[in-house]
Short mmCIF file of C-alpha atoms in Angstrom, two decimals:
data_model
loop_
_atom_site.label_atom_id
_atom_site.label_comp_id
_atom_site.label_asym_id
_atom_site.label_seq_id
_atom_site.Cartn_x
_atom_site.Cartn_y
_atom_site.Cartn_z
CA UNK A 249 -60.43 -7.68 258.23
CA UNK A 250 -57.12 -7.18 260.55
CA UNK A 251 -55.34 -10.64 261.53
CA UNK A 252 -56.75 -10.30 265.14
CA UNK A 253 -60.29 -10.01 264.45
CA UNK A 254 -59.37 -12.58 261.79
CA UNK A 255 -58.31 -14.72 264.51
CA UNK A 256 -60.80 -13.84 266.88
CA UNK A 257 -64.20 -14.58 264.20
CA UNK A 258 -61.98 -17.74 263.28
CA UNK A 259 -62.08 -18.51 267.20
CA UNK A 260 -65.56 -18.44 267.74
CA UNK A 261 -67.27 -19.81 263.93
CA UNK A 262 -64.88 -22.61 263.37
CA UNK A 263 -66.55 -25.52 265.97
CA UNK A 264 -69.63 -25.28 263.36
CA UNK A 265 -68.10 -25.01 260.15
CA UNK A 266 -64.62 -27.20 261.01
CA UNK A 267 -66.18 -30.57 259.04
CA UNK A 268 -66.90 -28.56 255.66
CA UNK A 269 -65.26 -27.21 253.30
CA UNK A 270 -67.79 -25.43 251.07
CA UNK A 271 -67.98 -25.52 247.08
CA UNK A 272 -71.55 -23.81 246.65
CA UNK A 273 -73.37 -23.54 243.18
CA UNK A 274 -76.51 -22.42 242.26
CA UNK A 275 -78.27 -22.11 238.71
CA UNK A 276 -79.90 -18.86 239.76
CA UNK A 277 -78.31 -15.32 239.77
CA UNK A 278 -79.12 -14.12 243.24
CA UNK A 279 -78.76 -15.41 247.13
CA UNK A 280 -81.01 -17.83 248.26
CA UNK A 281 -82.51 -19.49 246.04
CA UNK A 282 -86.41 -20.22 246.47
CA UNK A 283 -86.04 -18.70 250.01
CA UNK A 284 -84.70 -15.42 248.09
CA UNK A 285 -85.82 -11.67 248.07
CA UNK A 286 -85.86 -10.36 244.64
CA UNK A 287 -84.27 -7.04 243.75
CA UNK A 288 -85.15 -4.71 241.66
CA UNK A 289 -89.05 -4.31 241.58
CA UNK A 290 -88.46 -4.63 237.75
CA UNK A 291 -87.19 -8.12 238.23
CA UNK A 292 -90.39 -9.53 240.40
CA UNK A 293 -92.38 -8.04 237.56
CA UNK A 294 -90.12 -10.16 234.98
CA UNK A 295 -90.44 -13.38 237.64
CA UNK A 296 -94.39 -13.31 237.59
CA UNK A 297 -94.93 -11.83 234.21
CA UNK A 298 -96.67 -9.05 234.84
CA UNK A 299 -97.34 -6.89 231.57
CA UNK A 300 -94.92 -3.47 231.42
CA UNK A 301 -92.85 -1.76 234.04
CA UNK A 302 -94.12 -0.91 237.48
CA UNK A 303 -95.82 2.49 237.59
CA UNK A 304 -94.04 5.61 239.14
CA UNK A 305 -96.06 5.06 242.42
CA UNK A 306 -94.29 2.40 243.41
CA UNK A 307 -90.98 4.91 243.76
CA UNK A 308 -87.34 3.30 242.72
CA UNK A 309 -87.33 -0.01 241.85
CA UNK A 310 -84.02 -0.65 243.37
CA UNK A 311 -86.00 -0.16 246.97
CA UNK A 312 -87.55 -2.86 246.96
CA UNK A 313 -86.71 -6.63 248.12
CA UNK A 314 -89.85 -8.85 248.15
CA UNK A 315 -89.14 -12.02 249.89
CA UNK A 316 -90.52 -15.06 247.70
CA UNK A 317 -90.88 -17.09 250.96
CA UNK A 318 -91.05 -14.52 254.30
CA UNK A 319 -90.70 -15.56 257.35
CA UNK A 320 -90.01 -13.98 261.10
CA UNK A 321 -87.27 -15.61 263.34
CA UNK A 322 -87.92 -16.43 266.50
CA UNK A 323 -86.37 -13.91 268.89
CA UNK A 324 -84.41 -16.83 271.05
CA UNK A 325 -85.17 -19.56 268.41
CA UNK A 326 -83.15 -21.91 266.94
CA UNK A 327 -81.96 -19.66 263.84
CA UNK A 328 -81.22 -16.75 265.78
CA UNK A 329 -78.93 -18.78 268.62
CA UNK A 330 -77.06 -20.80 264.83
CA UNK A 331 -76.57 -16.78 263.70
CA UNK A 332 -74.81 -15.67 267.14
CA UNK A 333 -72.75 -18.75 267.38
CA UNK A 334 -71.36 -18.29 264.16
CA UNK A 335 -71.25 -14.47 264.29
CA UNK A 336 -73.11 -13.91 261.20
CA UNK A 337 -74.64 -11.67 263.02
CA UNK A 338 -71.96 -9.04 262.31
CA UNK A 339 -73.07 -9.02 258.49
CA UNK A 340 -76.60 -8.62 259.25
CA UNK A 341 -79.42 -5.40 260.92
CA UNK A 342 -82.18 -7.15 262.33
CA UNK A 343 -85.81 -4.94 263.57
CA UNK A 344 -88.26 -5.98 265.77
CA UNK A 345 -92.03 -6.83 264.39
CA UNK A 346 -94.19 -4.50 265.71
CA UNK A 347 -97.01 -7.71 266.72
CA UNK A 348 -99.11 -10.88 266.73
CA UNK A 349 -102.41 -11.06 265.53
CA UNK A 350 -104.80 -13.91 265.32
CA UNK A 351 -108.16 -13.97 263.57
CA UNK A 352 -111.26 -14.67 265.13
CA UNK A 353 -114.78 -14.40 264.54
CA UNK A 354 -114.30 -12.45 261.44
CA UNK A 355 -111.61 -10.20 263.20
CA UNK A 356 -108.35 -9.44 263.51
CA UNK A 357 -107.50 -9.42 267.50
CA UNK A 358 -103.45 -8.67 269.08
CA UNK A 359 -102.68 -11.76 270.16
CA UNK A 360 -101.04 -9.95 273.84
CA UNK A 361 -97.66 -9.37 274.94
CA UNK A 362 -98.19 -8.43 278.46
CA UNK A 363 -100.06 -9.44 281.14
CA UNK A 364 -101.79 -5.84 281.04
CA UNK A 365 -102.85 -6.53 277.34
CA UNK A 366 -104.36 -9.85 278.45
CA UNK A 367 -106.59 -7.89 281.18
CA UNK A 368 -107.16 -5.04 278.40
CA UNK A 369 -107.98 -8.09 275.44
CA UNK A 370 -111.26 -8.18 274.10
CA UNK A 371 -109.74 -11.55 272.78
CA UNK A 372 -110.98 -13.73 275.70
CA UNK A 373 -113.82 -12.75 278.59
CA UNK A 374 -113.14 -11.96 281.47
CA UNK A 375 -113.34 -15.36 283.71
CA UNK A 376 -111.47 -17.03 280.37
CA UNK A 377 -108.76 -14.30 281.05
CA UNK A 378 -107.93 -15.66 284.94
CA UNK A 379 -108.26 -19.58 284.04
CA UNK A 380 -105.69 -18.52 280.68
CA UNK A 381 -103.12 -16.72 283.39
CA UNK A 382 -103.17 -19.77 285.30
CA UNK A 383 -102.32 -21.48 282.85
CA UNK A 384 -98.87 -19.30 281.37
CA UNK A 385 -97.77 -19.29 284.77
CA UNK A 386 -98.09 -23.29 285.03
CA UNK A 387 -96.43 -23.01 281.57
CA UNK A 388 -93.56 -20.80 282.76
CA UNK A 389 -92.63 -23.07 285.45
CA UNK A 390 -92.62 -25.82 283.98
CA UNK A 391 -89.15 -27.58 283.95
CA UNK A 392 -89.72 -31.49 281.80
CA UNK A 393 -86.81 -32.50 284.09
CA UNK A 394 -88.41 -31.25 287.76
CA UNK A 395 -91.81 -33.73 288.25
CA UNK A 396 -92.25 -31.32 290.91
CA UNK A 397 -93.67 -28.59 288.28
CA UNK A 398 -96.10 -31.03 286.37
CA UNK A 399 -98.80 -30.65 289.08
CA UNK A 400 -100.23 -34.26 288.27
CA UNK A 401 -99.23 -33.95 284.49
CA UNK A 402 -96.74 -36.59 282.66
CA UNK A 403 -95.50 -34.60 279.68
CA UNK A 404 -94.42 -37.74 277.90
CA UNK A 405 -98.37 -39.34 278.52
CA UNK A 406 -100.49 -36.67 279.27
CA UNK A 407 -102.04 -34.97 275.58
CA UNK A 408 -102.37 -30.92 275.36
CA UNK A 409 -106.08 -31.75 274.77
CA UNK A 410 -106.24 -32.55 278.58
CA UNK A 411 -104.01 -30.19 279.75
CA UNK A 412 -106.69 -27.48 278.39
CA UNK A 413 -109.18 -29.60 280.08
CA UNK A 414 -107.31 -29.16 283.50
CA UNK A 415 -107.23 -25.53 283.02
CA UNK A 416 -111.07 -25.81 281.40
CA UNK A 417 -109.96 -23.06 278.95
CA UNK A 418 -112.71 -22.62 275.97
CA UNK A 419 -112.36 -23.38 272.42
CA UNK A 420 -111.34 -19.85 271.10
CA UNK A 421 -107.96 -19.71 273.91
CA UNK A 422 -106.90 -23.33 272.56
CA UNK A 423 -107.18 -22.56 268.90
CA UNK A 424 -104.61 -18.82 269.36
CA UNK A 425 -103.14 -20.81 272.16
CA UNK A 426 -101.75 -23.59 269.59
CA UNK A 427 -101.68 -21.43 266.63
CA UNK A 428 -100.04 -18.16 267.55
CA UNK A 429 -97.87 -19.11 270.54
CA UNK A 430 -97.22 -22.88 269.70
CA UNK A 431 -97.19 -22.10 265.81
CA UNK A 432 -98.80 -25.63 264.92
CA UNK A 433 -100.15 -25.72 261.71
CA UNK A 434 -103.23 -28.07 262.25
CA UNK A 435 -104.89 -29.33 265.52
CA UNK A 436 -102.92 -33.23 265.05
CA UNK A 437 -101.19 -31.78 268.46
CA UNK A 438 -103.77 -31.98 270.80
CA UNK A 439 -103.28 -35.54 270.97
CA UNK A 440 -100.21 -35.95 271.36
CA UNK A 441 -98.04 -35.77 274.65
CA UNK A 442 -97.59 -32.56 276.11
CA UNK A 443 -94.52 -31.62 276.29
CA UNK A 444 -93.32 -30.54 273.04
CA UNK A 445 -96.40 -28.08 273.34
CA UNK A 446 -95.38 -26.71 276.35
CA UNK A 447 -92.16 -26.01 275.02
CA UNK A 448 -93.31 -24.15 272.17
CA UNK A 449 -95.22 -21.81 274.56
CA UNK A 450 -92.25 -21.28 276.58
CA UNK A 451 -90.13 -20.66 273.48
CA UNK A 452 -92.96 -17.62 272.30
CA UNK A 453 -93.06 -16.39 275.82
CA UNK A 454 -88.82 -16.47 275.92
CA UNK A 455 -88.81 -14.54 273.06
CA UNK A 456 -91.18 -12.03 273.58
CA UNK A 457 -89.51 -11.34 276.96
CA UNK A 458 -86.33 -9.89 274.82
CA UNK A 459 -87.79 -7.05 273.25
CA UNK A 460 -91.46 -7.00 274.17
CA UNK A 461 -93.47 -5.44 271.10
CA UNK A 462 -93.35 -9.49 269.90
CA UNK A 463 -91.49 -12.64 269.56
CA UNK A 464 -90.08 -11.97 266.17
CA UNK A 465 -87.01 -10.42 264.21
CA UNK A 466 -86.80 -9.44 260.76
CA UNK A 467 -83.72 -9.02 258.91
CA UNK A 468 -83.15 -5.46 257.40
CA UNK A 469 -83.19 -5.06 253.59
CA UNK A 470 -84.85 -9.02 253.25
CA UNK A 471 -84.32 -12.38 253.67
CA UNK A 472 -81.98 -12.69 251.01
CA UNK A 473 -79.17 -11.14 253.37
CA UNK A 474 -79.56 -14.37 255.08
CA UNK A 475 -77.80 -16.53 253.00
CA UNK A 476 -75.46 -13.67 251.50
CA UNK A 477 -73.97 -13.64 255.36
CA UNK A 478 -73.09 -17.42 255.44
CA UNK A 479 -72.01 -17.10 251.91
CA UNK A 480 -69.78 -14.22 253.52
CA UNK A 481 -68.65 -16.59 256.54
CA UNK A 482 -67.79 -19.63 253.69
CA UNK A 483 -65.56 -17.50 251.98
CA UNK A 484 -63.27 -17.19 255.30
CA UNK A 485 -62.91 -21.17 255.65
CA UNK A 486 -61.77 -20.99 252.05
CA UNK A 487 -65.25 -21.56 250.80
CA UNK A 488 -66.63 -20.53 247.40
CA UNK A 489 -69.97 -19.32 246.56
CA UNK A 490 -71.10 -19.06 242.55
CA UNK A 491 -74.14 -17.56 241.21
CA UNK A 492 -75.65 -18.17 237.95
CA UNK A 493 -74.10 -21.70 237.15
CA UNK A 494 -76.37 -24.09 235.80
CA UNK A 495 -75.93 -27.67 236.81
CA UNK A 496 -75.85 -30.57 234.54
CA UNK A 497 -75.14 -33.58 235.79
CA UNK A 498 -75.02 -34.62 239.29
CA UNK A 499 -71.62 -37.37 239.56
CA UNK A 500 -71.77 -40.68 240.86
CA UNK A 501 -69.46 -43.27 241.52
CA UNK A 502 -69.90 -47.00 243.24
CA UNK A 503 -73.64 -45.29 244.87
CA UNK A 504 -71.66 -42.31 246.45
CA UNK A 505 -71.89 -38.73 244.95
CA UNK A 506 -68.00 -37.46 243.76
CA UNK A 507 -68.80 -34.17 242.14
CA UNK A 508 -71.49 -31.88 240.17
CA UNK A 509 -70.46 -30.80 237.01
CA UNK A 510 -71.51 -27.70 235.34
CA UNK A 511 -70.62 -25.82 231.84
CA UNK A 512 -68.41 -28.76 231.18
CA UNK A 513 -66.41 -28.94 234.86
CA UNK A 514 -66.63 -30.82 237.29
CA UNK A 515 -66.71 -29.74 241.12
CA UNK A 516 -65.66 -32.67 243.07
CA UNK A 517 -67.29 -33.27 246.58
CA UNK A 518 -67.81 -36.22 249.26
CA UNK A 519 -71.41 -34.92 250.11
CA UNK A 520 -73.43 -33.07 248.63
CA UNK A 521 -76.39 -30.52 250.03
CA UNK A 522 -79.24 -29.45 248.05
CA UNK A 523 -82.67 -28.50 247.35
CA UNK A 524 -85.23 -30.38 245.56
CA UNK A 525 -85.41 -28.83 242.07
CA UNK A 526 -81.56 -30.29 241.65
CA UNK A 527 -83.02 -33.99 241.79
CA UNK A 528 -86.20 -34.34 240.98
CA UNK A 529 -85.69 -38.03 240.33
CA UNK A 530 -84.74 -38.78 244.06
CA UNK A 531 -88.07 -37.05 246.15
CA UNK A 532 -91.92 -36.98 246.02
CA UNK A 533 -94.16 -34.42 246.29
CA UNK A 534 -96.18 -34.67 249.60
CA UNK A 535 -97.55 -31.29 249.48
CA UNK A 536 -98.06 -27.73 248.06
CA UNK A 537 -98.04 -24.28 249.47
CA UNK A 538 -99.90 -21.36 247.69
CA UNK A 539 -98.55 -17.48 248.26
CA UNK A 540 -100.34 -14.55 247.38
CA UNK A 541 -97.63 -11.56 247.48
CA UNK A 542 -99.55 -8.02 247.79
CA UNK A 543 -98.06 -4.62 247.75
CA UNK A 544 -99.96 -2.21 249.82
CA UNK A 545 -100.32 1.79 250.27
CA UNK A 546 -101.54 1.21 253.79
CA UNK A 547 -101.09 -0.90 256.61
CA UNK A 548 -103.47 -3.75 257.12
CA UNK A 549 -106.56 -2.75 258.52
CA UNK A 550 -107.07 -3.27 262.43
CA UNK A 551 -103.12 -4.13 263.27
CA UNK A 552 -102.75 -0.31 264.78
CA UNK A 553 -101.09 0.90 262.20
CA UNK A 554 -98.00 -2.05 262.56
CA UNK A 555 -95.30 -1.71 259.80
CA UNK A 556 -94.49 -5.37 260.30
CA UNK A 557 -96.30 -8.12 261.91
CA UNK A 558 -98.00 -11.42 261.64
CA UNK A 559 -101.46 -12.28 261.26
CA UNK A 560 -102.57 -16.04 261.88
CA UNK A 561 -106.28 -17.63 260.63
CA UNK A 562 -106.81 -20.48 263.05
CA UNK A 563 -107.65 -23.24 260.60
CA UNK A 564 -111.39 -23.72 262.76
CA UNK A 565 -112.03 -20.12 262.17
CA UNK A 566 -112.40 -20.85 258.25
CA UNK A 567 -113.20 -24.48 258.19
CA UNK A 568 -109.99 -25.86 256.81
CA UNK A 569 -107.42 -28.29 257.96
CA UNK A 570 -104.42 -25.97 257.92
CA UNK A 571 -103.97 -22.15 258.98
CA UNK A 572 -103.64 -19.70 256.88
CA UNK A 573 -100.42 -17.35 257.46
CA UNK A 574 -99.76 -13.37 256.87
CA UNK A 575 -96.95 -11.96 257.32
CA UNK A 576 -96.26 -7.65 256.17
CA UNK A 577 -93.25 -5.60 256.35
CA UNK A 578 -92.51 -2.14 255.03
CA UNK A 579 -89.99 0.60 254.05
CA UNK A 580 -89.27 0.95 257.56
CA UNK A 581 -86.86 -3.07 256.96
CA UNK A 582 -85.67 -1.29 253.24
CA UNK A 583 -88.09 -3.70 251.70
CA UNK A 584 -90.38 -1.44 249.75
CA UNK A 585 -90.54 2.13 248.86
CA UNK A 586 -91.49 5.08 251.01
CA UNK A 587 -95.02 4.44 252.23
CA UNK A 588 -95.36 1.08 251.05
CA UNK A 589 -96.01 -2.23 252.56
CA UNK A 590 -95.56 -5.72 251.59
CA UNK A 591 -98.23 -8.26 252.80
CA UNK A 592 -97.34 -11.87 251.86
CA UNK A 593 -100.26 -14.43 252.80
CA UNK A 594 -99.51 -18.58 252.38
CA UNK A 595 -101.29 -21.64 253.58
CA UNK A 596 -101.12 -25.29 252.64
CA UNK A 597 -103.40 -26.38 249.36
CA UNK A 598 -106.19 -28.24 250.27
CA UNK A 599 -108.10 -28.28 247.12
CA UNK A 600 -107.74 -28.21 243.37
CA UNK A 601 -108.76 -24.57 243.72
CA UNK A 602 -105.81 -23.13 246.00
CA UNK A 603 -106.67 -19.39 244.74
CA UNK A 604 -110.15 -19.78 246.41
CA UNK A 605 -108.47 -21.50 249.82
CA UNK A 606 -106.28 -18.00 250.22
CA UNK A 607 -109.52 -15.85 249.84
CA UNK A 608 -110.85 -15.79 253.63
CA UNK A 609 -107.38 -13.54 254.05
CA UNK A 610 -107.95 -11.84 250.67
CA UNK A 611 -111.62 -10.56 252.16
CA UNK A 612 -84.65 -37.81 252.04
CA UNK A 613 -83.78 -41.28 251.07
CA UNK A 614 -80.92 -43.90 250.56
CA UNK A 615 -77.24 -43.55 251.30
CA UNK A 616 -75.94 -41.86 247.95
CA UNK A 617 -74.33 -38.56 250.28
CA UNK A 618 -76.71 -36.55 248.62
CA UNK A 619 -78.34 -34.16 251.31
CA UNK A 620 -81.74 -32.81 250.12
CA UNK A 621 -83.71 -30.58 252.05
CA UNK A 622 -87.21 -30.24 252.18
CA UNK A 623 -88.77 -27.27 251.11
CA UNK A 624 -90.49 -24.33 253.18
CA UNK A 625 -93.53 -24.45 254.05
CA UNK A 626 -96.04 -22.22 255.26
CA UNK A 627 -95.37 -21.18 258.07
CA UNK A 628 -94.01 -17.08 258.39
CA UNK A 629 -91.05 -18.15 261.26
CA UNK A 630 -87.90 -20.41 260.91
CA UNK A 631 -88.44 -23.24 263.76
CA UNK A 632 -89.47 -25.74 260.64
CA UNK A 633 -86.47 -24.71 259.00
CA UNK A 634 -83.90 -24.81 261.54
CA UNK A 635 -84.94 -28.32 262.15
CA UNK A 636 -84.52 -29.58 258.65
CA UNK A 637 -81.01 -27.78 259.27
CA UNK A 638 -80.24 -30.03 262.03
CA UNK A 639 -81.85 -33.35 260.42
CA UNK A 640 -79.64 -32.89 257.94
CA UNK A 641 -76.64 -31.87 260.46
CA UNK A 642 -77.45 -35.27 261.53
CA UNK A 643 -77.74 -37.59 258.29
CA UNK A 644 -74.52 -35.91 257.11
CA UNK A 645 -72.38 -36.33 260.33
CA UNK A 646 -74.27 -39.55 262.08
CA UNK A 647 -74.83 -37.41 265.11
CA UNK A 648 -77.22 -34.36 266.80
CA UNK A 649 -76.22 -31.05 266.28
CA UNK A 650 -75.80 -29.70 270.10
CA UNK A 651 -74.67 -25.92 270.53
CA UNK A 652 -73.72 -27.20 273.77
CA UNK A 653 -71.30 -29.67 272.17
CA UNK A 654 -70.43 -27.56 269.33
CA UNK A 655 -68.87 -25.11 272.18
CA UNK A 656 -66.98 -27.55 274.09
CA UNK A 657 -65.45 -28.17 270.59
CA UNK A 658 -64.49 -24.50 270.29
CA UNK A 659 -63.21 -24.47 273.65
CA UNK A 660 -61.35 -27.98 273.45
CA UNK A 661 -59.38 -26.11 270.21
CA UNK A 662 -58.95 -22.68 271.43
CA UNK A 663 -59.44 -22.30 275.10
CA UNK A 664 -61.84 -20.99 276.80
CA UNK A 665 -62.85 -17.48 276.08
#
């Protein structure tokens, strides 16, 4: 990298990063940790142990990278606006998803991405379809600080539940309206205020508008290039980034953490970020999230042929209390082999059978500076994720994190651009 683009990546990453300086370990020998995609095929085939090596059909193992946890971003979500404003961006390829579906009634239905889809949708009838416009284009104006846009609706009183009332849309329309443009994972929503809804809807509809095949981005050659760009972007501030380092001990000192020490040294710190598995003594399970990875010669059935997209079973449309997420990609991200797709499918456990729960798609605490995150759920996009980011953004430095303030920052350093 040349001093002035040097200068210039320095310029624009720095407001973000200027509090840290990074010493990153982890005790596995890839990127990313649980979040990571696993290279070659022969290795997920080690991970799961599956009997032998993968047969010849499934083409060079070093073209594969199966996610362990996939999800979409959000075209102008939270992740993607972090990536621009630190310019990651220049170490990663991104490719649209080719669509939404949602289940219902035992099929899979596009959930639409333009108003002439909606008319065309076999999804809702045809009076359902003029009541459901209504309602995106009360959604699209919408503005939570303009009471001149609520049209007799307080979006800090007023629950979603009657704000499907006041546009009498049916049973069907709420469940892919909250599902698969909201993204909520279980009907609690409905009664509470309306806003936050609202805002989800917008924030589907936002990012749809950008590329128009559907809301979501998927980085080229996995998820695991994720964290190998930041790792990229930490090396620049002086940061350093080591695989394969098992930790030992975890250093304290008067209730603060001073260091993590590992093969006998000792990495000395002021706060500390990490995952769960690194202190097991300090969280409680709440939950559990089954996966089912499958590795397809085909696309899945009914999604027009799609080589990426996102299928969503509306927790009412197979009796449970929590959807049920799919998310496939293909050789056309450099995820899989020539002709071969990769069809991940996850949902909360609800039972002491979780293997049976998957089927209907199948046919932080105290003041020690220790940062842990929680881990990923469900869900196949990054919203959750990016606000654990900022919760802890906010434990760690007593304040929001605000792009807006993050930029007056850069600007109050370097100028204006």
């Amino acid at each position: 990298m040349t001093g002035l683009l040097k200068k210039l990546f320095l310029k624009h990453a720095a407001a973000l990063f200027l509090p840290l300086k990074m010493f990153i370990l982890s005790l596995n020998p890839y990127y990313g940790g649980e979040s990571a995609s696993i290279t070659p095929l022969e290795d997920l085939y080690k991970r799961f142990k599956i009997p032998g090596a993968p047969p010849a059909s499934m083409g060079r193992g070093r073209d594969w990278n199966v996610d362990l946890i996939p999800k979409f971003l959000m075209a102008n979500g939270q992740l993607v606006k972090m990536l621009l404003f630190t310019e990651v961006t220049r170490y990663l390829d991104f490719k649209v998803t080719e669509g939404s579906f949602v289940y219902k009634g035992g099929k899979i239905y596009k959930v639409p991405s333009t108003e002439a889809e909606a008319l065309a949708s076999s999804l809702m009838g045809l009076f359902e379809k003029r009541r459901f416009r209504k309602f995106l284009v009360y959604v699209a104006n919408f503005d939570e600080n303009d009471p001149r846009t609520f049209e007799g609706v307080d979006p800090k009183k007023t629950s979603m539940r009657e704000v499907y009332k006041k546009f009498d849309l049916g049973q069907d329309v709420i469940d892919f309206t909250g599902h698969a443009l909201a993204l909520y994972r279980t009907d609690d929503y409905l009664d509470q205020p309306c806003c936050e809804t609202i805002n989800r809807i917008k924030l589907y509809s936002e990012s749809l508008a950008r590329y128009g095949k559907s809301p979501y981005l998927y980085p080229l050659y996995g998820l695991g290039e994720l964290p190998q760009g930041f790792a990229r972007l930490s090396a620049i501030y002086g940061g350093t980034y080591m695989l394969n380092k098992p930790i030992e001990e975890i250093i304290m000192q008067n209730g603060k953490v001073i260091g993590v020490k590992s093969e006998g040294e000792i990495a000395r710190c002021k706060q500390l970020i990490c995952d769960p598995s690194y202190v097991k003594d300090r969280v409680e399970k709440v939950g559990q999230v089954i996966r089912v990875i499958c590795i397809l010669s085909h696309p899945i059935k009914n999604t027009n042929d799609a080589n990426s997209c996102q299928i969503i079973i509306p927790q009412n449309q197979v009796n449970r209390k929590s959807d049920i997420y799919v998310c496939m990609i293909s050789s056309a991200h450099n995820v899989a082999a020539q002709g071969k797709y990769i069809a991940i499918a996850s949902t909360t456990v609800e039972t002491k059978e979780p293997e049976k729960e998957i089927r209907p798609w199948l046919s932080e605490k105290g003041n020690y500076q220790i940062f842990i995150s929680r881990t990923y759920d469900a869900t196949t996009h990054f919203e959750t994720t990016c606000d654990d980011i900022k919760d802890i953004y906010k434990r760690m430095m007593g304040s929001e994190f605000d792009f807006e303030e993050m930029k007056r920052k850069k600007n109050d350093i370097y100028g204006e651009d």
